[in-house]
Coordinates of N, CA and C in Angstrom, one line a residue:
X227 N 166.5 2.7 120.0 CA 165.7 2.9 121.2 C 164.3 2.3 121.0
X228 N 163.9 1.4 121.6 CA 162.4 0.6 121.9 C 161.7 1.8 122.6
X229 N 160.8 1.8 121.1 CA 159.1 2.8 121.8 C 158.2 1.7 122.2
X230 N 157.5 2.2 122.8 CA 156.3 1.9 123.7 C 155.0 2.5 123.2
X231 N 153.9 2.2 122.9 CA 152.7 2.7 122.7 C 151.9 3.5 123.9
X232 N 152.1 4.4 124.0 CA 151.1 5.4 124.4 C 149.6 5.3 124.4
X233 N 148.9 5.6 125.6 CA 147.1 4.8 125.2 C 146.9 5.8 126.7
X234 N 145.0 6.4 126.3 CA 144.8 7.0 127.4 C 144.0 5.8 128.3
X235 N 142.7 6.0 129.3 CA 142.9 5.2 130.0 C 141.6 3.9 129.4
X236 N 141.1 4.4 127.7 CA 140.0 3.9 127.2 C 141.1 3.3 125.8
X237 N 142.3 3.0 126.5 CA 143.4 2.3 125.6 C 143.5 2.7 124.3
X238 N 143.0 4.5 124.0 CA 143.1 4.7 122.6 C 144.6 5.2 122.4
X239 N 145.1 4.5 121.3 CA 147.2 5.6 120.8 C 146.9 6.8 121.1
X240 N 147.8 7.3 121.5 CA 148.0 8.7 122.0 C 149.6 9.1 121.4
X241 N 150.4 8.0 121.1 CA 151.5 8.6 120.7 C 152.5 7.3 121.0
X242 N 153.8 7.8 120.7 CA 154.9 7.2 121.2 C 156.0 7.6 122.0
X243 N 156.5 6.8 122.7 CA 157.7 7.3 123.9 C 158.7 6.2 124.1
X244 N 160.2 6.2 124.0 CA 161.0 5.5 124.2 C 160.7 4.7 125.6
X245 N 160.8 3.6 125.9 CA 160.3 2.9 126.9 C 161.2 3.6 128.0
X246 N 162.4 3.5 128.1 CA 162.7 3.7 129.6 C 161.6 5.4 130.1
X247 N 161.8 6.2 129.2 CA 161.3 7.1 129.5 C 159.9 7.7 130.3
X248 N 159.2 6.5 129.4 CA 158.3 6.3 129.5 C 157.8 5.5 131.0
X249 N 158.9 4.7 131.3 CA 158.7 4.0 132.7 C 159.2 4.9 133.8
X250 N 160.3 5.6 133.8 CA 160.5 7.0 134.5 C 159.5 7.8 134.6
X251 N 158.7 8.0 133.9 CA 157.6 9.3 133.8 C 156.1 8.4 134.1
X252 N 156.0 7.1 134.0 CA 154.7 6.6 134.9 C 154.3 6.6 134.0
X253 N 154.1 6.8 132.4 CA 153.0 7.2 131.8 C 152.0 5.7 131.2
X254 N 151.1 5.7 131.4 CA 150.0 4.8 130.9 C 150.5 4.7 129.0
X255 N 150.7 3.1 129.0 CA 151.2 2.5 127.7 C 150.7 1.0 127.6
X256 N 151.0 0.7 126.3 CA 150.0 -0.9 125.7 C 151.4 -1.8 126.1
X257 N 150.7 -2.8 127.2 CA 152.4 -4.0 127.5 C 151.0 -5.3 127.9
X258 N 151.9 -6.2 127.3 CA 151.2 -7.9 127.5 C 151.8 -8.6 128.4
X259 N 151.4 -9.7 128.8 CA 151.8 -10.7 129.7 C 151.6 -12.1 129.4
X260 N 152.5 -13.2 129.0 CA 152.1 -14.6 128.6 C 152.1 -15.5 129.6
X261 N 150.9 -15.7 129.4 CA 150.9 -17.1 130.3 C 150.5 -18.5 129.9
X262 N 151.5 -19.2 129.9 CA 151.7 -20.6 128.9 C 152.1 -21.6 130.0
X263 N 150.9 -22.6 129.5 CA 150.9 -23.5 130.5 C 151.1 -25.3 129.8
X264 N 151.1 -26.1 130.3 CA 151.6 -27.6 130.0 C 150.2 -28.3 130.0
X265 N 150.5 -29.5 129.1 CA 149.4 -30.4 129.4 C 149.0 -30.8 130.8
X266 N 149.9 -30.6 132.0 CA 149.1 -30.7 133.1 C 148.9 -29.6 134.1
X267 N 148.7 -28.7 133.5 CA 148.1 -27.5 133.8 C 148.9 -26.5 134.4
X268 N 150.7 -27.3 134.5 CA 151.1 -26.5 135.2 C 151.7 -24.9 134.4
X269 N 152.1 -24.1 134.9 CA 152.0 -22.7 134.3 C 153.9 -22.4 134.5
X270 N 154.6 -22.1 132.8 CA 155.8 -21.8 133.1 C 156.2 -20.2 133.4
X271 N 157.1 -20.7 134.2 CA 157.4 -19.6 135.2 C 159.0 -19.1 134.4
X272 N 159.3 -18.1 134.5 CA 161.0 -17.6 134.1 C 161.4 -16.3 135.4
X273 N 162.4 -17.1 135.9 CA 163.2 -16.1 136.2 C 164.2 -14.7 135.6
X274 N 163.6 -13.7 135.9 CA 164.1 -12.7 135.0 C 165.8 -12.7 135.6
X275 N 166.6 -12.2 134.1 CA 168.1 -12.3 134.4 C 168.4 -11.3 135.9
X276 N 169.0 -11.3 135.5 CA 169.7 -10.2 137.3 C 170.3 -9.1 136.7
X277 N 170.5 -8.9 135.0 CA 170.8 -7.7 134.6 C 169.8 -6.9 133.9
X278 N 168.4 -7.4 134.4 CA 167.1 -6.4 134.0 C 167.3 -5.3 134.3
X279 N 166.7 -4.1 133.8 CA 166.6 -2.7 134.1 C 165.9 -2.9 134.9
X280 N 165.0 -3.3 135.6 CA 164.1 -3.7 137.2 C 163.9 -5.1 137.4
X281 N 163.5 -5.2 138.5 CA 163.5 -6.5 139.1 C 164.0 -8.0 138.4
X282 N 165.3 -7.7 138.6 CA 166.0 -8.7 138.1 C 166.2 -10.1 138.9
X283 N 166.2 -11.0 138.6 CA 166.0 -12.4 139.6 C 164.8 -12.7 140.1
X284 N 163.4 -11.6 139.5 CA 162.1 -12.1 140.3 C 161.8 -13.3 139.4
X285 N 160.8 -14.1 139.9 CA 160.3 -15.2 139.4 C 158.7 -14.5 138.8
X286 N 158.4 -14.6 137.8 CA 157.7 -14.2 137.3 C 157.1 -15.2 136.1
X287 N 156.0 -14.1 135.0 CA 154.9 -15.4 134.6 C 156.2 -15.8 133.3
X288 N 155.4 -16.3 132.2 CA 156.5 -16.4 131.2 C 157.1 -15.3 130.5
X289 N 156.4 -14.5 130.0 CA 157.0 -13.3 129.8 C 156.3 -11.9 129.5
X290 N 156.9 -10.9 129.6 CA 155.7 -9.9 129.7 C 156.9 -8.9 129.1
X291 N 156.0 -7.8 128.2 CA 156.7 -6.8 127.1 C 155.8 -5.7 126.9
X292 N 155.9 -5.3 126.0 CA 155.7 -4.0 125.1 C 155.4 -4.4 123.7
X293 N 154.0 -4.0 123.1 CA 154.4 -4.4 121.4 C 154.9 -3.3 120.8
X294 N 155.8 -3.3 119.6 CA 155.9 -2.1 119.0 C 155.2 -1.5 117.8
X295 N 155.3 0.0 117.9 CA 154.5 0.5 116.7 C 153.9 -0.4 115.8
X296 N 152.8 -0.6 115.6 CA 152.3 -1.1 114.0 C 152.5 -2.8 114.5
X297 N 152.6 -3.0 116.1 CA 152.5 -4.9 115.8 C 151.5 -4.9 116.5
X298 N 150.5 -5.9 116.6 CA 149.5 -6.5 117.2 C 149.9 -7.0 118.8
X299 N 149.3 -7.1 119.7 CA 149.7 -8.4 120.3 C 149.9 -8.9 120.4
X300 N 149.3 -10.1 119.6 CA 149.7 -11.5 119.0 C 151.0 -11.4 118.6
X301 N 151.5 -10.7 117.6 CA 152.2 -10.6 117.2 C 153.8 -10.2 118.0
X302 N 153.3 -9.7 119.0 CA 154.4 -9.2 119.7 C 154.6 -10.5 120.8
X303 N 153.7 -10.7 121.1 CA 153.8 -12.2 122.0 C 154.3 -13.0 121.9
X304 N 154.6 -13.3 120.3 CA 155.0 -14.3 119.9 C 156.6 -14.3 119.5
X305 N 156.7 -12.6 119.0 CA 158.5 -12.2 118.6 C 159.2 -12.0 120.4
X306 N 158.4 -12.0 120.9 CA 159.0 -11.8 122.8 C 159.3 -13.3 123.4
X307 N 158.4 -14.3 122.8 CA 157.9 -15.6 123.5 C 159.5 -16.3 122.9
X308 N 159.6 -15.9 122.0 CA 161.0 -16.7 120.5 C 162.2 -15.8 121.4
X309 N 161.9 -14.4 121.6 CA 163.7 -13.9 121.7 C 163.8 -14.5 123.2
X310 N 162.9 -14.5 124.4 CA 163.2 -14.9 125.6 C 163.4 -16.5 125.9
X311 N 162.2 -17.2 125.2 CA 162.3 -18.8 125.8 C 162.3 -19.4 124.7
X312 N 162.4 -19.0 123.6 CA 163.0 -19.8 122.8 C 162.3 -20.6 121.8
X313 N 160.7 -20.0 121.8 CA 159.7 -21.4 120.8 C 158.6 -20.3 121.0
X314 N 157.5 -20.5 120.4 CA 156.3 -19.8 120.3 C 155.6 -20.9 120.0
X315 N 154.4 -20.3 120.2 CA 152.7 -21.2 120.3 C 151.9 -20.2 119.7
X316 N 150.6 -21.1 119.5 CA 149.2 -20.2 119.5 C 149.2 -19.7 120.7
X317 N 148.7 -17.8 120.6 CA 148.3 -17.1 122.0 C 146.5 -16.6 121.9
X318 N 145.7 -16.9 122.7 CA 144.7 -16.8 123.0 C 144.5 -15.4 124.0
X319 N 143.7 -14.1 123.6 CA 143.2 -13.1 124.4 C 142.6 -14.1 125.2
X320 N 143.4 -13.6 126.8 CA 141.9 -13.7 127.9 C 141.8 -12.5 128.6
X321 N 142.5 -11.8 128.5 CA 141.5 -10.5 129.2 C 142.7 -9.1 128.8
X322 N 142.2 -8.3 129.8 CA 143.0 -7.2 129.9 C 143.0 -6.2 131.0
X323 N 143.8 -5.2 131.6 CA 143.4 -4.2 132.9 C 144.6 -3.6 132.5
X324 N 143.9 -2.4 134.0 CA 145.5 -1.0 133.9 C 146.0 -1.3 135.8
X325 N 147.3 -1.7 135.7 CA 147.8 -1.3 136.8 C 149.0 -0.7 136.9
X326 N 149.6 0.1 138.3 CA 150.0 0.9 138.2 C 151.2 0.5 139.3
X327 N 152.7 0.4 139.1 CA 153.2 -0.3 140.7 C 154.6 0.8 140.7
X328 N 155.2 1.1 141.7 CA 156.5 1.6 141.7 C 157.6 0.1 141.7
X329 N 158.1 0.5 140.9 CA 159.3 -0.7 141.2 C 160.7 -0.2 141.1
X330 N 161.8 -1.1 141.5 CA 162.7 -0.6 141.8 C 163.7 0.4 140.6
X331 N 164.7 0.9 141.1 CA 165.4 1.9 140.4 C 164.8 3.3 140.0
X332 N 163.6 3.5 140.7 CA 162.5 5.0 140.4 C 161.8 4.9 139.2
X333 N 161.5 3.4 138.8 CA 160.5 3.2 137.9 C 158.9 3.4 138.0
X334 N 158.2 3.7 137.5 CA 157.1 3.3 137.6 C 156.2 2.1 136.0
X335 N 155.9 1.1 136.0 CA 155.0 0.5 135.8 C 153.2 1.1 135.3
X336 N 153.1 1.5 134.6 CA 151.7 2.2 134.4 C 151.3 1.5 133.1
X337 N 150.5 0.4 132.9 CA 150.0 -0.4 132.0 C 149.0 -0.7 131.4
X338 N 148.5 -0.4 130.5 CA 147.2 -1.8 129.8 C 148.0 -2.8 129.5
X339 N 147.6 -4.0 130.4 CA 148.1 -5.0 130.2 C 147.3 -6.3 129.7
X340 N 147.6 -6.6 128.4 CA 146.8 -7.4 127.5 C 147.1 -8.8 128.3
X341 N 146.5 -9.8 128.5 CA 147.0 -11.2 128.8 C 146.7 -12.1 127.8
X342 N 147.5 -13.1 127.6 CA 147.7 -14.3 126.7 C 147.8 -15.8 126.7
X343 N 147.2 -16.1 126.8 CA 147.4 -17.5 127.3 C 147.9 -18.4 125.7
X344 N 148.9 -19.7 126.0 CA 149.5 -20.5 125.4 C 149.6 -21.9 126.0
X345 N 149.8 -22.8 125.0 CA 150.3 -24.0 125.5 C 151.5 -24.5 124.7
X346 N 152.3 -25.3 125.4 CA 153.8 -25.5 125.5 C 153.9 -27.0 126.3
X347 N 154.5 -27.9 125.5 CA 155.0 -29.1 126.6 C 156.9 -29.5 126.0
X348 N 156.9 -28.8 125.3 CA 158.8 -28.8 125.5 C 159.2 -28.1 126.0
X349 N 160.6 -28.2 126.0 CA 161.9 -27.4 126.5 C 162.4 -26.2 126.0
X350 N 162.3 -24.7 127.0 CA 162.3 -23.9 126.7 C 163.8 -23.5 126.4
X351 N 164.1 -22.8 125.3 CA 165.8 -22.1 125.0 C 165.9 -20.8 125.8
X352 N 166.5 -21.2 126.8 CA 166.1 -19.6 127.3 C 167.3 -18.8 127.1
X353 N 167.0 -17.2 126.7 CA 168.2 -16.1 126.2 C 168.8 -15.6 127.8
X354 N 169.6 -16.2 127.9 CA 169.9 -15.3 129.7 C 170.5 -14.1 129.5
X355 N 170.4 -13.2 128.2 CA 169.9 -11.7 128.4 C 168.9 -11.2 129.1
X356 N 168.0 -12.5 128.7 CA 166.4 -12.2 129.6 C 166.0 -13.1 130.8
X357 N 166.4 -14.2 130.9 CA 165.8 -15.1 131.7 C 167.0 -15.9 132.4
X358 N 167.3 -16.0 133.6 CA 168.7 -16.9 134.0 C 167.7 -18.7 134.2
X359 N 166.8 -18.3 134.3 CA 165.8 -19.8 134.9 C 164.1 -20.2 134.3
X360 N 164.3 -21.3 134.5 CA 162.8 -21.4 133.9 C 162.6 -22.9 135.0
X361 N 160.9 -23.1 135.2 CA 160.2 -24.2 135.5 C 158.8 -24.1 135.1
X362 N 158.1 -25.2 134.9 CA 156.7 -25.5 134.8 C 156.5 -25.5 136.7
X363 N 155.7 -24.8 136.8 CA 154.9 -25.1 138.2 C 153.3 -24.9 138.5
X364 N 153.1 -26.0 139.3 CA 151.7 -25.7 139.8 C 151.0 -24.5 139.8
X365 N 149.4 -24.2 139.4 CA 149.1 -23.4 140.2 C 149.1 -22.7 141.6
X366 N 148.7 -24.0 141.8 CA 148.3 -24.5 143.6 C 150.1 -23.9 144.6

């Protein structure tokens, strides 16, 4: 069972909780988001598989997780970046916030969500446990 880090709302550990659980019960936890973009600026995008525990088939950024006990972000960005598309890069902090969303199946989403920026100009391996699709697209 995948734990999740626990953080109050000044992102200090508070503990650990099996992730589904933890998304059932709303509770505020440490999860990242990569955003990896091409030499011409465009930003790769993955379609999450259709057998996600939520929103399965959204188009979304490149990938976004949970670190586990005792990993860094970096670190987790990079073992997430490898099991979903297939390759890792250098990830750069650019920021961080808490948001909070209901999503489907009576989930709730309650996050510090670390952001990461990368660059990437190959071809991603994508695992379609996680991902059915991938594109580089514009911002714009």
């Amino acid at each position: 069972m995948e734990q999740v880090i626990l953080v109050d709302e000044h992102d200090n550990e508070i503990g650990t909780m099996e992730k589904m659980e933890a998304h059932q019960k709303g509770l505020l936890h440490r999860a990242f988001s990569l955003l990896i973009f091409n030499a011409k600026g465009e930003m790769l995008l993955q379609q999450r598989a259709i057998s996600k525990y939520h929103s399965g088939g959204l188009w979304t950024n490149t990938c976004c997780s949970h670190p586990l006990p005792g990993e860094t972000i970096e670190q987790a960005g990079k073992r997430k970046l490898m099991q979903e598309m297939g390759f890792t890069c250098d990830l750069t902090f650019s920021h961080k916030f808490i948001y909070k969303v209901h999503l489907d199946n009576d989930l709730i989403e309650h996050e510090w969500d670390y952001v990461l920026i990368g660059y990437f100009d190959g071809v991603p391996l994508i695992n379609k446990y996680e991902a059915q699709a991938w594109k580089f697209e514009s911002i714009d």
